Structure formats: C-alpha cells, structure tokens
CSV table of C-alpha atoms and ligand atoms in Angstrom, one decimal:
chain,number,residue,atom,x,y,z
D,1241,MET,CA,3.1,-179.4,-47.8
D,1242,LYS,CA,-0.5,-177.6,-47.0
D,1243,ILE,CA,-1.6,-176.0,-43.8
D,1244,THR,CA,-4.4,-178.2,-42.2
D,1245,ASN,CA,-5.0,-176.4,-38.8
D,1246,VAL,CA,-4.1,-172.9,-36.9
D,1247,LYS,CA,-4.7,-172.9,-33.1
D,1248,THR,CA,-4.5,-169.9,-30.7
D,1249,ILE,CA,-3.5,-170.8,-27.2
D,1250,LEU,CA,-4.2,-168.3,-24.5
D,1251,THR,CA,-2.5,-169.1,-21.1
D,1252,SER,CA,-1.4,-167.5,-18.1
D,1253,PRO,CA,1.2,-169.2,-16.1
D,1254,ASN,CA,1.6,-166.1,-13.7
D,1255,GLN,CA,1.3,-163.5,-16.9
D,1256,ASN,CA,-0.5,-163.5,-19.9
D,1257,TYR,CA,0.7,-165.0,-23.4
D,1258,LEU,CA,-0.8,-165.9,-26.7
D,1259,PHE,CA,0.7,-168.7,-28.7
D,1260,VAL,CA,0.0,-169.9,-32.3
D,1261,LYS,CA,0.4,-173.4,-33.4
D,1262,ILE,CA,0.2,-174.2,-37.1
D,1263,THR,CA,-0.2,-178.1,-38.2
D,1264,THR,CA,0.4,-179.2,-41.8
D,1265,ASP,CA,-0.4,-182.3,-43.6
D,1266,SER,CA,3.0,-183.5,-43.4
D,1267,GLY,CA,2.7,-184.0,-39.9
D,1268,ILE,CA,5.2,-180.9,-39.2
D,1269,TYR,CA,3.8,-178.0,-36.9
D,1270,GLY,CA,5.4,-174.7,-36.1
D,1271,VAL,CA,4.9,-172.5,-32.9
D,1272,GLY,CA,5.1,-168.8,-32.7
D,1273,ASP,CA,4.5,-166.0,-30.0
D,1274,ALA,CA,1.7,-163.3,-30.6
D,1275,SER,CA,1.7,-161.9,-27.1
D,1276,LEU,CA,0.7,-158.3,-26.7
D,1277,ASN,CA,0.7,-157.4,-23.0
D,1278,GLY,CA,-3.1,-156.0,-22.3
D,1279,ARG,CA,-4.5,-157.0,-25.4
D,1280,GLU,CA,-3.9,-160.8,-26.1
D,1281,GLN,CA,-7.6,-161.7,-26.7
D,1282,ALA,CA,-7.8,-159.1,-29.6
D,1283,VAL,CA,-4.9,-160.5,-31.4
D,1284,ALA,CA,-6.4,-164.2,-30.7
D,1285,ASP,CA,-9.7,-163.3,-31.9
D,1286,LEU,CA,-8.1,-161.6,-35.3
D,1287,ILE,CA,-6.1,-164.7,-36.0
D,1288,ASP,CA,-9.4,-167.0,-35.2
D,1289,GLU,CA,-11.6,-165.0,-37.2
D,1290,TYR,CA,-9.7,-163.6,-40.2
D,1291,LEU,CA,-6.4,-164.9,-40.6
D,1292,THR,CA,-6.9,-168.6,-39.9
D,1293,PRO,CA,-9.3,-169.1,-42.9
D,1294,MET,CA,-6.7,-167.4,-45.0
D,1295,LEU,CA,-4.0,-170.0,-44.2
D,1296,ILE,CA,-5.6,-173.4,-44.4
D,1297,GLY,CA,-4.9,-175.1,-47.5
D,1298,ARG,CA,-1.9,-172.6,-48.0
D,1299,ASP,CA,1.6,-173.8,-48.8
D,1300,PRO,CA,3.5,-173.0,-45.4
D,1301,GLY,CA,6.7,-172.1,-47.1
D,1302,LYS,CA,5.3,-169.0,-48.9
D,1303,ILE,CA,6.4,-166.9,-45.8
D,1304,GLU,CA,7.2,-163.7,-47.3
D,1305,ASP,CA,4.0,-163.9,-49.6
D,1306,PHE,CA,1.9,-164.2,-46.5
D,1307,TRP,CA,3.4,-161.5,-44.6
D,1308,GLN,CA,2.7,-159.3,-47.5
D,1309,LEU,CA,-0.7,-160.5,-47.8
D,1310,ILE,CA,-1.6,-159.5,-44.2
D,1311,TYR,CA,0.4,-156.4,-44.3
D,1312,ARG,CA,-0.9,-154.9,-47.5
D,1313,GLY,CA,-3.5,-157.2,-48.5
D,1314,SER,CA,-5.8,-156.1,-46.0
D,1315,TYR,CA,-5.5,-152.4,-47.4
D,1316,TRP,CA,-5.3,-150.8,-44.0
D,1317,ARG,CA,-1.7,-151.1,-42.9
D,1318,GLY,CA,-0.1,-152.5,-39.4
D,1319,GLY,CA,-1.2,-151.6,-36.0
D,1320,ASN,CA,0.0,-153.5,-32.8
D,1321,ILE,CA,-3.0,-156.0,-33.0
D,1322,VAL,CA,-2.4,-156.9,-36.9
D,1323,MET,CA,1.2,-157.0,-36.5
D,1324,SER,CA,1.3,-159.3,-33.4
D,1325,ALA,CA,-0.8,-161.6,-34.9
D,1326,LEU,CA,1.2,-161.7,-38.0
D,1327,CYS,CA,4.2,-162.2,-35.9
D,1328,GLY,CA,2.5,-165.2,-34.2
D,1329,ILE,CA,1.9,-167.0,-37.7
D,1330,ASP,CA,5.2,-165.6,-39.1
D,1331,MET,CA,7.2,-167.5,-36.7
D,1332,ALA,CA,5.4,-170.8,-36.8
D,1333,LEU,CA,6.0,-170.7,-40.5
D,1334,TRP,CA,9.7,-170.3,-40.1
D,1335,ASP,CA,9.5,-172.8,-37.4
D,1336,ILE,CA,7.9,-175.4,-39.9
D,1337,LEU,CA,10.5,-174.5,-42.6
D,1338,GLY,CA,13.4,-175.1,-40.4
D,1339,LYS,CA,11.9,-178.5,-39.4
D,1340,GLU,CA,11.2,-179.4,-42.8
D,1341,CYS,CA,14.9,-178.4,-43.8
D,1342,GLY,CA,16.3,-180.1,-40.6
D,1343,LYS,CA,18.0,-177.0,-39.7
D,1344,PRO,CA,18.2,-174.3,-36.9
D,1345,LEU,CA,16.4,-170.9,-37.8
D,1346,TYR,CA,19.7,-169.0,-37.6
D,1347,ALA,CA,21.2,-171.4,-40.5
D,1348,LEU,CA,18.1,-170.2,-42.6
D,1349,LEU,CA,18.9,-166.7,-41.7
D,1350,GLY,CA,22.6,-167.1,-43.2
D,1351,GLY,CA,24.4,-169.1,-40.4
D,1352,LYS,CA,26.3,-167.8,-37.3
D,1353,VAL,CA,28.4,-165.2,-37.1
D,1354,ARG,CA,28.9,-165.6,-33.3
D,1355,ASP,CA,28.5,-168.4,-30.9
D,1356,LYS,CA,27.2,-166.8,-28.0
D,1357,VAL,CA,25.0,-163.7,-27.3
D,1358,LEU,CA,25.7,-161.0,-25.0
D,1359,CYS,CA,22.8,-160.0,-22.5
D,1360,TYR,CA,21.5,-157.9,-19.9
D,1361,SER,CA,19.1,-158.5,-17.1
D,1362,HIS,CA,16.7,-156.4,-15.2
D,1363,VAL,CA,17.4,-155.2,-11.6
D,1364,LEU,CA,14.2,-155.6,-9.5
D,1365,GLY,CA,13.3,-154.8,-6.2
D,1366,LYS,CA,10.8,-153.0,-4.0
D,1367,THR,CA,12.9,-150.4,-2.7
D,1368,GLN,CA,16.3,-148.7,-4.0
D,1369,GLU,CA,18.2,-150.3,-1.3
D,1370,GLU,CA,16.7,-153.7,-2.4
D,1371,LYS,CA,17.6,-153.0,-6.2
D,1372,ILE,CA,21.2,-151.7,-5.2
D,1373,ALA,CA,21.7,-155.0,-3.6
D,1374,GLN,CA,20.4,-157.1,-6.4
D,1375,ALA,CA,22.6,-154.9,-8.9
D,1376,ALA,CA,25.9,-155.9,-6.9
D,1377,ASP,CA,24.7,-159.5,-6.7
D,1378,TYR,CA,23.8,-159.9,-10.3
D,1379,VAL,CA,27.4,-158.9,-11.1
D,1380,LYS,CA,29.0,-160.8,-8.4
D,1381,ALA,CA,27.1,-164.0,-8.2
D,1382,ARG,CA,25.8,-164.2,-11.9
D,1383,GLY,CA,28.4,-162.8,-13.6
D,1384,LEU,CA,26.5,-160.3,-15.6
D,1385,LYS,CA,28.5,-157.9,-17.5
D,1386,VAL,CA,25.6,-155.5,-18.2
D,1387,ILE,CA,22.5,-154.8,-16.1
D,1388,ARG,CA,19.3,-152.6,-16.6
D,1389,LEU,CA,17.7,-150.2,-14.4
D,1390,ARG,CA,14.4,-148.9,-15.0
D,1391,ALA,CA,12.8,-145.4,-14.1
D,1392,GLY,CA,9.6,-145.7,-11.9
D,1393,LEU,CA,8.0,-148.9,-10.5
D,1394,PRO,CA,8.9,-152.5,-11.9
D,1395,ALA,CA,7.3,-153.0,-15.2
D,1396,ALA,CA,3.4,-154.2,-15.5
D,1397,ASN,CA,3.1,-154.3,-11.5
D,1398,GLY,CA,-0.6,-155.3,-11.1
D,1399,THR,CA,-0.9,-157.4,-14.0
D,1400,PHE,CA,0.7,-160.7,-12.7
D,1401,GLY,CA,-0.9,-163.8,-11.2
D,1402,LEU,CA,-4.4,-162.7,-11.7
D,1403,LYS,CA,-7.2,-165.0,-10.6
D,1404,GLU,CA,-10.1,-163.3,-12.3
D,1405,ASP,CA,-10.6,-160.9,-15.3
D,1406,GLN,CA,-9.4,-157.0,-14.6
D,1407,ASN,CA,-11.9,-154.4,-15.6
D,1408,GLY,CA,-9.5,-151.5,-16.2
D,1409,PRO,CA,-5.7,-150.7,-15.6
D,1410,VAL,CA,-4.0,-150.0,-12.1
D,1411,THR,CA,-2.9,-146.4,-11.6
D,1412,GLU,CA,0.8,-145.7,-10.7
D,1413,PRO,CA,1.9,-142.0,-9.6
D,1414,TRP,CA,4.2,-140.5,-11.9
D,1415,ASN,CA,5.5,-136.8,-10.9
D,1416,PRO,CA,8.1,-136.1,-13.5
D,1417,GLU,CA,10.3,-133.3,-11.7
D,1418,GLU,CA,10.2,-135.5,-8.5
D,1419,GLU,CA,11.0,-138.5,-10.4
D,1420,TRP,CA,13.9,-136.7,-12.3
D,1421,GLU,CA,15.8,-136.3,-9.1
D,1422,ARG,CA,14.9,-140.1,-8.1
D,1423,THR,CA,16.2,-141.4,-11.3
D,1424,LEU,CA,19.4,-139.5,-11.3
D,1425,GLU,CA,20.2,-140.5,-7.8
D,1426,TYR,CA,19.3,-144.1,-8.4
D,1427,PHE,CA,21.6,-144.3,-11.4
D,1428,VAL,CA,24.5,-143.0,-9.4
D,1429,LYS,CA,24.1,-145.3,-6.4
D,1430,VAL,CA,24.0,-148.4,-8.6
D,1431,ARG,CA,27.2,-147.1,-10.4
D,1432,GLU,CA,29.0,-146.6,-7.2
D,1433,ALA,CA,27.9,-150.0,-6.0
D,1434,VAL,CA,28.8,-152.2,-9.2
D,1435,GLY,CA,31.9,-150.1,-10.4
D,1436,TYR,CA,32.8,-148.9,-13.8
D,1437,ASP,CA,33.5,-152.3,-15.1
D,1438,VAL,CA,29.8,-153.3,-15.7
D,1439,GLY,CA,27.6,-151.6,-18.2
D,1440,ILE,CA,24.5,-150.0,-16.9
D,1441,ILE,CA,21.5,-149.5,-19.1
D,1442,TYR,CA,18.7,-147.1,-18.1
D,1443,ASP,CA,15.4,-147.7,-19.5
D,1444,LEU,CA,13.5,-144.3,-19.0
D,1445,HIS,CA,10.3,-146.0,-20.8
D,1446,GLU,CA,9.2,-143.1,-22.8
D,1447,ARG,CA,8.5,-141.2,-19.8
D,1448,PHE,CA,10.3,-137.8,-20.0
D,1449,SER,CA,9.5,-134.8,-22.1
D,1450,PRO,CA,12.6,-134.0,-24.3
D,1451,ASP,CA,13.9,-131.0,-22.0
D,1452,ARG,CA,14.1,-133.1,-19.2
D,1453,ALA,CA,15.2,-136.0,-21.1
D,1454,ILE,CA,18.2,-134.0,-22.3
D,1455,ARG,CA,18.8,-132.6,-18.8
D,1456,LEU,CA,18.7,-136.1,-17.4
D,1457,ILE,CA,21.0,-137.6,-20.1
D,1458,ASN,CA,23.6,-135.1,-19.5
D,1459,ALA,CA,23.5,-135.3,-15.9
D,1460,LEU,CA,24.2,-139.2,-16.3
D,1461,GLU,CA,26.9,-138.8,-19.0
D,1462,PRO,CA,29.8,-138.9,-16.3
D,1463,TYR,CA,28.6,-142.1,-15.0
D,1464,ARG,CA,28.9,-143.7,-18.2
D,1465,PRO,CA,25.4,-145.5,-19.2
D,1466,PHE,CA,26.1,-148.4,-21.5
D,1467,PHE,CA,22.9,-146.8,-23.2
D,1468,ILE,CA,19.9,-144.8,-22.5
D,1469,GLU,CA,16.7,-146.6,-23.6
D,1470,ASP,CA,13.5,-144.9,-24.8
D,1471,PRO,CA,13.9,-141.7,-23.1
D,1472,ILE,CA,11.0,-139.8,-24.7
D,1473,ALA,CA,7.6,-141.0,-26.4
D,1474,PRO,CA,8.2,-142.2,-30.1
D,1475,ASP,CA,5.2,-140.0,-31.4
D,1476,CYS,CA,7.3,-136.9,-32.4
D,1477,LEU,CA,10.2,-137.7,-34.8
D,1478,ASP,CA,11.6,-134.2,-34.3
D,1479,SER,CA,11.7,-134.8,-30.6
D,1480,LEU,CA,14.3,-137.5,-31.0
D,1481,ARG,CA,16.2,-135.4,-33.4
D,1482,TYR,CA,16.4,-132.8,-30.6
D,1483,VAL,CA,17.4,-134.9,-28.0
D,1484,ARG,CA,20.1,-136.6,-30.1
D,1485,GLU,CA,21.7,-133.1,-30.8
D,1486,LYS,CA,21.7,-132.1,-27.4
D,1487,THR,CA,23.1,-135.3,-25.7
D,1488,THR,CA,26.5,-137.5,-26.2
D,1489,SER,CA,25.2,-141.0,-24.6
D,1490,PRO,CA,24.4,-143.7,-26.6
D,1491,ILE,CA,20.6,-144.1,-27.4
D,1492,ALA,CA,18.5,-147.2,-27.7
D,1493,PHE,CA,15.2,-146.6,-29.0
D,1494,GLY,CA,12.1,-148.2,-30.5
D,1495,GLU,CA,10.2,-151.0,-28.5
D,1496,LEU,CA,7.0,-149.1,-29.6
D,1497,TYR,CA,7.7,-149.2,-33.2
D,1498,LYS,CA,5.3,-151.2,-35.4
D,1499,SER,CA,7.1,-151.0,-38.7
D,1500,ARG,CA,10.6,-150.7,-40.8
D,1501,TRP,CA,8.9,-147.4,-41.9
D,1502,GLU,CA,8.8,-146.0,-38.3
D,1503,CYS,CA,12.4,-147.1,-37.5
D,1504,LEU,CA,13.7,-145.7,-41.0
D,1505,PRO,CA,14.4,-141.8,-40.1
D,1506,ALA,CA,16.0,-142.7,-36.6
D,1507,ILE,CA,18.4,-145.2,-38.4
D,1508,THR,CA,19.2,-143.3,-41.4
D,1509,ASN,CA,19.7,-139.8,-39.7
D,1510,HIS,CA,21.8,-141.5,-36.9
D,1511,TRP,CA,19.5,-140.4,-34.1
D,1512,ILE,CA,20.0,-143.8,-32.5
D,1513,ASP,CA,22.9,-146.1,-31.7
D,1514,TYR,CA,20.5,-149.1,-31.0
D,1515,ILE,CA,17.3,-150.6,-32.7
D,1516,ARG,CA,15.3,-152.1,-30.0
D,1517,CYS,CA,12.1,-153.0,-31.7
D,1518,ASP,CA,9.8,-155.7,-30.2
D,1519,ILE,CA,9.8,-158.5,-33.0
D,1520,ILE,CA,6.2,-159.4,-32.2
D,1521,ARG,CA,5.2,-155.6,-32.5
D,1522,ILE,CA,7.0,-155.5,-36.1
D,1523,GLY,CA,5.4,-158.7,-37.5
D,1524,GLY,CA,7.7,-161.3,-36.8
D,1525,ILE,CA,11.0,-162.9,-38.2
D,1526,THR,CA,10.4,-161.6,-41.6
D,1527,GLU,CA,10.4,-158.0,-40.7
D,1528,ALA,CA,13.1,-158.1,-38.0
D,1529,ARG,CA,15.7,-159.4,-40.6
D,1530,LYS,CA,14.9,-156.5,-42.9
D,1531,ILE,CA,15.1,-154.0,-40.2
D,1532,ALA,CA,18.5,-155.6,-38.8
D,1533,ALA,CA,19.9,-155.4,-42.6
D,1534,LEU,CA,18.7,-151.5,-42.9
D,1535,ALA,CA,20.4,-150.9,-39.4
D,1536,GLU,CA,23.6,-152.6,-40.5
D,1537,THR,CA,23.7,-150.3,-43.4
D,1538,TYR,CA,23.9,-147.4,-41.0
D,1539,ASP,CA,26.2,-148.8,-38.5
D,1540,VAL,CA,23.4,-149.0,-36.1
D,1541,LYS,CA,23.3,-152.1,-33.6
D,1542,THR,CA,20.4,-154.3,-32.8
D,1543,ALA,CA,19.0,-154.7,-29.0
D,1544,TRP,CA,15.7,-156.4,-29.4
D,1545,HIS,CA,13.3,-156.2,-26.9
D,1546,GLY,CA,13.3,-159.1,-24.6
D,1547,PRO,CA,11.1,-158.5,-21.6
D,1548,ASN,CA,9.3,-161.2,-19.5
D,1549,ASP,CA,6.1,-160.5,-21.2
D,1550,VAL,CA,7.4,-161.9,-24.6
D,1551,SER,CA,7.7,-165.9,-23.9
D,1552,PRO,CA,10.8,-168.0,-24.3
D,1553,ILE,CA,9.6,-168.6,-28.0
D,1554,THR,CA,10.6,-165.1,-28.5
D,1555,HIS,CA,13.8,-164.9,-26.6
D,1556,ALA,CA,14.7,-167.9,-28.8
D,1557,VAL,CA,14.0,-166.5,-32.0
D,1558,ASN,CA,15.9,-163.2,-30.7
D,1559,TRP,CA,18.8,-165.5,-30.2
D,1560,HIS,CA,18.5,-166.8,-33.7
D,1561,LEU,CA,18.8,-163.2,-35.0
D,1562,ASN,CA,21.6,-162.3,-32.8
D,1563,VAL,CA,23.8,-165.1,-34.0
D,1564,SER,CA,23.3,-164.4,-37.6
D,1565,SER,CA,23.5,-160.5,-37.6
D,1566,TYR,CA,26.6,-159.0,-38.1
D,1567,ASN,CA,25.4,-155.7,-36.3
D,1568,PHE,CA,24.1,-157.3,-33.1
D,1569,GLY,CA,24.7,-155.1,-30.1
D,1570,ILE,CA,23.1,-156.8,-26.9
D,1571,GLN,CA,20.1,-158.8,-26.0
D,1572,GLU,CA,17.7,-157.9,-23.3
D,1573,ASP,CA,16.9,-161.0,-21.0
D,1574,GLY,CA,13.7,-160.2,-19.0
D,1575,THR,CA,13.4,-162.1,-16.1
D,1576,THR,CA,11.0,-164.9,-16.8
D,1577,ASP,CA,9.6,-166.9,-14.0
D,1578,GLY,CA,9.6,-170.6,-13.7
D,1579,LEU,CA,6.1,-171.2,-14.7
D,1580,ILE,CA,6.4,-170.1,-18.1
D,1581,ARG,CA,9.3,-172.7,-18.6
D,1582,GLU,CA,6.7,-175.4,-18.0
D,1583,VAL,CA,4.5,-174.3,-20.6
D,1584,ILE,CA,7.3,-173.7,-23.4
D,1585,ARG,CA,9.8,-176.6,-23.4
D,1586,GLY,CA,13.1,-175.7,-24.9
D,1587,GLY,CA,14.7,-172.0,-25.4
D,1588,ILE,CA,17.9,-170.3,-24.2
D,1589,SER,CA,20.0,-170.5,-21.4
D,1590,TYR,CA,22.2,-168.2,-19.4
D,1591,ARG,CA,25.9,-168.6,-18.7
D,1592,ASP,CA,28.3,-166.0,-17.2
D,1593,GLY,CA,26.8,-162.9,-18.7
D,1594,TYR,CA,25.8,-164.7,-22.4
D,1595,LEU,CA,22.9,-166.5,-23.8
D,1596,TYR,CA,23.1,-170.0,-25.4
D,1597,LEU,CA,20.7,-172.3,-27.3
D,1598,LYS,CA,21.1,-176.0,-28.2
D,1599,ASP,CA,20.9,-176.6,-31.9
D,1600,ALA,CA,17.5,-178.1,-32.9
D,1601,PRO,CA,15.5,-177.9,-36.2
D,1602,GLY,CA,13.5,-174.5,-36.5
D,1603,ILE,CA,13.0,-172.2,-33.6
D,1604,GLY,CA,13.7,-175.0,-31.1
D,1605,CYS,CA,10.8,-174.6,-28.8
D,1606,ASP,CA,7.6,-176.6,-28.1
D,1607,ILE,CA,4.3,-175.9,-26.4
D,1608,ASP,CA,3.1,-178.1,-23.8
D,1609,GLU,CA,-0.8,-177.8,-24.5
D,1610,GLU,CA,-1.7,-179.8,-21.3
D,1611,THR,CA,0.3,-177.5,-19.1
D,1612,ALA,CA,-1.0,-174.2,-20.7
D,1613,ALA,CA,-4.6,-175.1,-20.1
D,1614,ARG,CA,-3.8,-175.4,-16.3
D,1615,TYR,CA,-3.0,-171.8,-16.5
D,1616,PRO,CA,-6.3,-170.2,-17.4
D,1617,PHE,CA,-6.2,-166.6,-19.3
D,1618,HIS,CA,-7.4,-163.7,-17.3
D,1619,LYS,CA,-8.2,-160.4,-19.1
D,1620,ALA,CA,-5.3,-157.8,-17.7
D,1621,TYR,CA,-4.6,-154.3,-18.7
D,1622,LEU,CA,-1.4,-152.6,-18.5
D,1623,PRO,CA,-1.1,-150.0,-15.9
D,1624,ILE,CA,-1.3,-146.4,-16.5
D,1625,CYS,CA,0.4,-143.2,-14.9
D,1626,ARG,CA,-1.2,-140.3,-13.4
D,1627,GLN,CA,0.5,-137.2,-12.1
D,1628,ASP,CA,-0.5,-135.3,-8.8
D,1629,ASP,CA,-2.9,-133.2,-10.6
D,1630,GLY,CA,-4.7,-136.1,-12.3
D,1631,ALA,CA,-3.4,-135.8,-15.7
D,1632,LEU,CA,-2.6,-139.0,-17.5
D,1633,HIS,CA,1.2,-139.4,-18.2
D,1634,THR,CA,2.9,-142.0,-20.3
D,1635,TRP,CA,3.4,-145.3,-18.7
G,2860,LIG,C1,10.2,-152.6,-21.0
G,2860,LIG,C2,9.0,-153.6,-21.0
G,2860,LIG,O1,11.7,-154.5,-21.1
G,2860,LIG,C3,11.4,-153.4,-21.6
G,2860,LIG,O2,12.5,-152.7,-21.9
G,2860,LIG,O3,10.1,-151.5,-21.5
G,2860,LIG,O4,9.0,-154.3,-19.7
G,2860,LIG,C4,7.6,-153.1,-21.2
G,2860,LIG,O5,7.2,-152.0,-19.8
G,2860,LIG,C5,6.6,-154.3,-21.4
G,2860,LIG,O6,7.0,-155.1,-22.4
G,2860,LIG,C6,5.3,-153.7,-21.3
G,2860,LIG,O7,4.5,-154.9,-21.6
G,2861,LIG,MG1,11.8,-150.6,-22.1
C-alpha cells in the first residue's frame, strides 16, 4: 500500500480545528487531528510544505519509522508546531492500519482491559452562582461522578465563533492574591453544594507561583480534591518537586509537555499522580503509548488532556488508549458544542459518568469535508493575562 495524497482541513465550527486526511492507493484513508489552539495555520503550513512531500509514495504501515523520521530526522527536535503536525499524521496512519486490519484502534494497542471510561466534565458559567448551580445539575441530572472547576475565566473566551481574523490576543485580568482568595472560596462552595461523594478536580492552569500554589493546595486539602491540575508553570522542574514535597493532595500535570523526556522526571520522581499530556502536543498515539507504559512502571495514572479544542477524533483516540491501558485514571470530557459533531462523524458517547465508543475499524471517526467547508477558518489567538500593574502573567 502507498500513500497517494495528504490533505489538511482547517475549519471553524464555532472553534478552530485542523484535520489531516491521508489517502492511499488501496482506497483506504485515515483521519487525524492536528489542532493547536491559536497556531493552526502554522501547523497546516508545516504539513503542506514540508511533511506531505515526504509522505507521498510511502508505505503507511511504517508508523514508527515516520515518527522517528520527523522527530529526529529534521535534526531540530520537537516543539508544539512539529509535534502537533506529527500527531495529525500519526493518527491518520494508525487509522489506516486499523481499517486495513478491520480492527478498532484499541485492538491494535493490545485489546481492552476495561469496557467503559470514567470521565469528568467542565463546570462553566458566567458567575460563581451559575457555576455552582451547574455543578449540582451535572451531578444530579447528568450523573457525573467527577466534575472539574477551573481557576479564572472560562477557557479561551474570546476565541469562539469568530466571523473574521483576529489580529492579536484578548487580555484577561489576573491578580494572583485576589484570585487566590476567590479560587479557594469557589471550591469550598461547590463542595458544599455537591457533597463528598463527588470527585472535584481543580484546574489551576499553571497560574500560581509555587508559594501560592502550596498555600492554596494545603487550604483545599480538607475539602478533598480528586486532583489538583497543573498548579504551577511547567518550566522549572525543581518548582514541581518543591510543591510536591510541601503538599499531600493528588497532583495531575503535563498538558503543556511536548515529549516523553519532559514527562520523565515528574514520573520517575513521583512528583505527580496523574500524567495528563495532550496527545496532539506529544506527537500522537505512537508517543502516548510509550508515555503510558512509562507511567505504568512508576504507578502514575493517565488523565489525557481532553478539552473542547481537541476534536472528537482526539477524544476517540483518548478512549482507545484508555480502554487498553492498565494505568488509566480518568478522562477529561471537555464540553464540545453540537457544531463540531456535524463536521466529525462518529466518536464517543456519554452515559452516567462514563464514556463509550462503538466498535469500528481504526479510530472510528470520519470528516464530512463539505460541512467543514461551510465553516471557514478564521485566525484566532489564545487570550493572555495581565496583572493590575500591566505585567504579563501565565494564562
Ligand atoms: C484546559 C484547556 O482542558 C483543560 O484542562 O487547561 O482548556 C486549555 O486551556 C486549552 O486547551 C487551551 O487551548
Ligand atoms: Mg488544564
């Protein structure tokens, strides 16, 4: 079998996504997700200009070789643009292999060790009151076993539903000391509203300095967080060690990691309990299964990133990884609006706190290209944060 065509598809059904479709001379094609919020066009250009010529005429079954070719073969290693591009292609190649074998992706990864996937959803809302009401409703009406709160404004506000290109990021305020108080109060109020039978995850979104993160995590401890997500920025490894040594709540970390080697110290030193890379950012299925195996060796669980800005293709891939990994912990089920479901057919479904996926060869998703074309892409930026004095703060 030989690859005959590689197509990038930029689309914006309310939010920007980048898909990859690889066609072969056998008629079998595969689909992948290469979405990188705020930099989609750059990833598409890399695929179109540099990677596609390397793929045409290749055997799509040589997945590991292609991964190494792109990761090591450019001499320059990794980075968000390269790894996202690599992921879109990697997923499409695994999808082709699954379709060729007539087996779902999880079967190629070793088969199921579980039948359903525990998940959590985002509590959203404009005001604290709205969010607390939604948290209670999620538990009562939707049967969620675990819910997720986030420090600060709802993610990526200001980048949705654009009718024209943005020319720079929207600015959000973030004043650490004030927000520290609000963050604590919010968690406590939600805990009081939903009781102690429900798991509550708190995404601190890398927004606190180590000293503030330690104070906050310790103050939250009596309210039993399921885990604290990304409390500090990932850049200084020693800060993670410092936070770990001074706190006892479970820590989930890593949505900004771009490679296995970045995950390594956190896993091997037991600085985290859950590794939660975004599989697009680490180069796809080929790398995710290696990270999962590494984490299993050290009793660290997986909690792959699954926000609304990764598409149903990635949510489905996460599911295949989750059912076939012994050390699966929990899956983020970011709220996706209906429109992306018109562009991507197939994918996971939710019932009573768990995710399910119907058996189908490969990943089990397809792109409706005509519908994708009806939602034109508009360049958007992720927001930034600034403090009262004007200084930039991690968003
Ligand atoms: C968040 C994301 O889902 C999460 O845990 O941290 O929503 C993140 O803000 C976005 O993926 C950024 O595009
Ligand atoms: Mg997060």
